[in-house]
Each structure stands twice: as structure tokens, then as C-alpha cells.
Tab-separated table of C-alpha atoms in Angstrom:
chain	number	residue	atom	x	y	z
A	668	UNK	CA	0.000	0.000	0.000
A	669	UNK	CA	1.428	3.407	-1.137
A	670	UNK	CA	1.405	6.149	1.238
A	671	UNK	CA	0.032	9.500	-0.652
A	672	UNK	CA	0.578	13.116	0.355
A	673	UNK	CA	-0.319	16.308	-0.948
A	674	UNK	CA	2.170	18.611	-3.298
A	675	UNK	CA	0.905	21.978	-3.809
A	676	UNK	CA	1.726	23.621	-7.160
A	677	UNK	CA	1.974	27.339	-7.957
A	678	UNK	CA	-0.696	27.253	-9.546
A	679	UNK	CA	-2.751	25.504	-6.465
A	680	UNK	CA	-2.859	22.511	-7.979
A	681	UNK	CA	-2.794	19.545	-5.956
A	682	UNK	CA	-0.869	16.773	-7.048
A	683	UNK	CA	-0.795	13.468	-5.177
A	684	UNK	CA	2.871	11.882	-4.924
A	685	UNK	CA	3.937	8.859	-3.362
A	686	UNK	CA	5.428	9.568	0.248
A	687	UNK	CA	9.552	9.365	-0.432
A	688	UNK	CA	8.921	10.562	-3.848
A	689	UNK	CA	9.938	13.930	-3.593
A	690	UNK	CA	13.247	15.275	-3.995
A	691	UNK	CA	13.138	16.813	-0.536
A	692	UNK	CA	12.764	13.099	0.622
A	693	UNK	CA	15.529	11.605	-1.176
A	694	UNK	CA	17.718	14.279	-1.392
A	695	UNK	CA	17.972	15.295	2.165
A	696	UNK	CA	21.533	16.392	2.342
A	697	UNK	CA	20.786	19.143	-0.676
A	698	UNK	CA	19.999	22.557	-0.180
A	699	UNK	CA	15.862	22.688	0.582
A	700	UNK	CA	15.751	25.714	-2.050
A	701	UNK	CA	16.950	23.612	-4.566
A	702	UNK	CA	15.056	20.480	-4.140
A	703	UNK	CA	11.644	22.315	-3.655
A	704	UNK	CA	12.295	23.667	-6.708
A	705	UNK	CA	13.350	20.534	-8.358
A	706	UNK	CA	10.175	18.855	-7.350
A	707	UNK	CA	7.957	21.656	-8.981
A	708	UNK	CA	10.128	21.204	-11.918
A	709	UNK	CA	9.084	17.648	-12.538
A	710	UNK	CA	5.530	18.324	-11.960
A	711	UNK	CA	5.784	20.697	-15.120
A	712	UNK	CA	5.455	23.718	-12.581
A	713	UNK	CA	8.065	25.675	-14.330
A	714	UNK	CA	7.443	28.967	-13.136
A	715	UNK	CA	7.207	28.363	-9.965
A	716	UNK	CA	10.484	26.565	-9.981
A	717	UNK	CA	11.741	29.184	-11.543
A	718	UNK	CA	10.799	31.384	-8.760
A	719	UNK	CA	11.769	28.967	-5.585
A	720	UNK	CA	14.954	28.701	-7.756
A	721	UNK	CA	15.814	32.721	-8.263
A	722	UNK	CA	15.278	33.100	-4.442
A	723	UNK	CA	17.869	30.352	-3.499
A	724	UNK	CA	19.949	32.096	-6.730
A	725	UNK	CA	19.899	35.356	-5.123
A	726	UNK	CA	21.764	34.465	-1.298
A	727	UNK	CA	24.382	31.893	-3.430
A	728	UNK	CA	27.883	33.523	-3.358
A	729	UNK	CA	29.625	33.468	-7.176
A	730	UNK	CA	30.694	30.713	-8.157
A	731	UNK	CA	30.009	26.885	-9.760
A	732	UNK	CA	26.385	26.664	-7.572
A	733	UNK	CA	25.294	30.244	-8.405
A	734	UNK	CA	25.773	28.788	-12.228
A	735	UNK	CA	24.174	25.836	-12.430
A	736	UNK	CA	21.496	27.471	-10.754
A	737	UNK	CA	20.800	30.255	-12.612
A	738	UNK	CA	21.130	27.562	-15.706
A	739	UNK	CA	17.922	25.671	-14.590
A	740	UNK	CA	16.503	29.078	-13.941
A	741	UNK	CA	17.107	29.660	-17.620
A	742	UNK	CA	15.624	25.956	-18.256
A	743	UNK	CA	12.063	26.879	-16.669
A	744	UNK	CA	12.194	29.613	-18.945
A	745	UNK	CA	13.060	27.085	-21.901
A	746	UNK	CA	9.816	25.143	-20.903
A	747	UNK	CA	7.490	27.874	-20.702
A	748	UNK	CA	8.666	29.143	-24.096
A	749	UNK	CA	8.172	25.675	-25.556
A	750	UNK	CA	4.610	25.721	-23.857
A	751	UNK	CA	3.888	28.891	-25.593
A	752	UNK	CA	4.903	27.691	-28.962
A	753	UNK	CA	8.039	30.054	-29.335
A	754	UNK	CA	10.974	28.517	-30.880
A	755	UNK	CA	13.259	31.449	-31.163
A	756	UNK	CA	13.389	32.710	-27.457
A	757	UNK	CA	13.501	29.267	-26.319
A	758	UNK	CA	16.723	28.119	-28.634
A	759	UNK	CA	18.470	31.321	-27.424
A	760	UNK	CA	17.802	30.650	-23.055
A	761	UNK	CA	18.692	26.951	-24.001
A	762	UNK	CA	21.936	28.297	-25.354
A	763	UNK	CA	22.845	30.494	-21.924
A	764	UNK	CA	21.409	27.804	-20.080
A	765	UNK	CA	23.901	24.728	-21.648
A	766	UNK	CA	26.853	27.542	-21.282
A	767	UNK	CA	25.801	28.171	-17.084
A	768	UNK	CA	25.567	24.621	-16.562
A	769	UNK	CA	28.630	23.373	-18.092
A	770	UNK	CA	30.513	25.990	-16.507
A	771	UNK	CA	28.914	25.549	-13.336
A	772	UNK	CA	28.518	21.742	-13.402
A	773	UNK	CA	32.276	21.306	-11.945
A	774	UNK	CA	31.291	21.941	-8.975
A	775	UNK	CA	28.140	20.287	-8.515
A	776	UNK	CA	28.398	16.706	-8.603
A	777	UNK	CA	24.978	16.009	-7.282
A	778	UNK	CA	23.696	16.923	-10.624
A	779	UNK	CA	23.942	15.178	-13.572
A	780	UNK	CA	24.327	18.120	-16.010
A	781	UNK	CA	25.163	15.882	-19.355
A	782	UNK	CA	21.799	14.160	-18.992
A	783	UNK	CA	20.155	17.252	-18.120
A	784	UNK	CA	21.577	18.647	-21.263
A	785	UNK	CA	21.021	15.817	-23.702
A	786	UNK	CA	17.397	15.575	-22.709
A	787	UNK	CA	16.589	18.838	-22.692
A	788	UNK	CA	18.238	18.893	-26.474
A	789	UNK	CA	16.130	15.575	-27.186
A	790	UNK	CA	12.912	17.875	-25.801
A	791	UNK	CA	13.554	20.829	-27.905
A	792	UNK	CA	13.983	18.679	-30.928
A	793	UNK	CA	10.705	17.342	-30.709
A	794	UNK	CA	8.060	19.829	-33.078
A	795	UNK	CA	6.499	22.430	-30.875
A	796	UNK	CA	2.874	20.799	-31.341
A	797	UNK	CA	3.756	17.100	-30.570
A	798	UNK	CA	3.550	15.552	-27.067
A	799	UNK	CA	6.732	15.269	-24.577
A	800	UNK	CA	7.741	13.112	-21.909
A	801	UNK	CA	7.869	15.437	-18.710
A	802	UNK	CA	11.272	16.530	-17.915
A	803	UNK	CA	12.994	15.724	-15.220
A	804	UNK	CA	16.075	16.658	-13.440
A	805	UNK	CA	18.815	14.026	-12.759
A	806	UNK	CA	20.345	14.435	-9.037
A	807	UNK	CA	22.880	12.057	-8.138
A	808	UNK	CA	22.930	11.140	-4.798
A	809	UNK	CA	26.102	8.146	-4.660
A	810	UNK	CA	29.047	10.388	-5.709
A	811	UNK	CA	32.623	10.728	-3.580
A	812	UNK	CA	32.065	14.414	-3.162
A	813	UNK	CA	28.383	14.599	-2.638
A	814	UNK	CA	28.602	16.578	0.906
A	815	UNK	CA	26.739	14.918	3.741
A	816	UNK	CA	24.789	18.612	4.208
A	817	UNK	CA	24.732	22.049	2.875
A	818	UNK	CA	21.739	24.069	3.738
């Protein structure tokens, strides 16, 4: 018997998720900021990820995090261009988006920025009008310099 609980979307939503589903559940040892935002993420809620994300983005000091996390930033705003049929703007946050995450991916080995990166490119391949496979983002949770906790 699965154990259900509520996940409340920006757009107040309620989606029902298996208990230990979430990334906050998993993920414990990540920052909350970026897991919350993760989560709404994979339920499609990319502006609200985009917002959870921009206020974690905003206390980061420069450096490899601040990148990678401005880069999925950009990625919400990939996603919502997609959503609104615009190929252009989309192409062009992709392109900041693949340069902040490569650059920033160095330092973040809880994130698996190459898959990020190869399925977002698989997504935006895909015509505008067709159907998609929700994205999703790949956290890696068994890796040598994972920290233990970094709120």
C-alpha cells in the first residue's frame, strides 16, 4: 500500500505523490531551495520553480552553484517558451542555459548536467505541437564528493 501526500503547485494545484517521492525526501543532504524547486520542476510547474529557484539564486555567493542554478533558472524559462509555442526565445535561453551549466557543473556533482543537457536537447527537438515526456532533473545522490549537508 502506497502512502500518498499532498504537493501543492503554484498554480494551487494539488498533485498526489507517493510519500519518499519527492526530492526533498531523497535528497535530504541538498539545499531545501533547490530540491523544492526541483520537485515543482518535474511536476511541469516551471514557473514556480523558476521562482523557488531565483530566491535560493539570489543568497548563493559566485561561483560553480550560483551557475548551475541560474542555468535551470534559464531551463524553466526554456519550458514555458516551448509551452507557448516560441521557438526562437527558447533556442536562445537553451543556449545560456547549456553555457551556465557546463561551466557551473564542476562543482556540482549532485547533478547530472550531461543528462540534463542531452534531454533537454532531445525535448527541444521534438516539433512544438507534438507531445513530450515530462522533464525531469537528474540528481545524483552516490558520488565521492556529494557533501553529507549544505543548507
Amino acid at each position: 500500500m502506497a502512502l500518498w501526500r499532498d504537493y501543492q503547485t503554484s498554480l494551487d494545484r494539488a498533485h498526489r505523490i507517493p510519500t519518499g517521492s519527492s526530492y526533498a525526501e531523497r535528497f535530504p543532504h541538498l539545499r531545501l531551495g533547490l530540491m523544492l524547486g526541483a520537485d515543482l520542476f518535474n511536476c511541469g510547474e516551471f514557473y514556480a520553480a523558476h521562482e523557488d529557484w531565483e530566491a535560493l539564486w539570489m543568497r548563493l555567493p559566485e561561483g560553480g552553484e550560483k551557475l548551475v542554478i541560474q542555468g535551470l533558472i534559464q531551463l524553466c524559462g526554456v519550458h514555458i517558451h516551448r509551452l507557448k509555442g516560441r521557438a526562437e526565445p527558447m533556442q536562445v535561453l537553451f543556449d545560456k542555459a547549456r553555457l551556465n551549466l557546463a561551466e557551473g557543473g564542476q562543482d556540482t556533482p549532485w547533478l547530472d548536467v550531461a543528462q540534463l543537457l542531452r534531454e533537454t536537447e532531445t525535448i527541444l527537438q521534438t516539433p512544438l505541437a507534438a507531445p513530450i515526456r515530462a522533464p525531469e532533473i537528474p540528481l545524483v545522490n552516490e558520488h565521492a564528493d556529494v557533501p553529507c549537508k549544505h543548507r
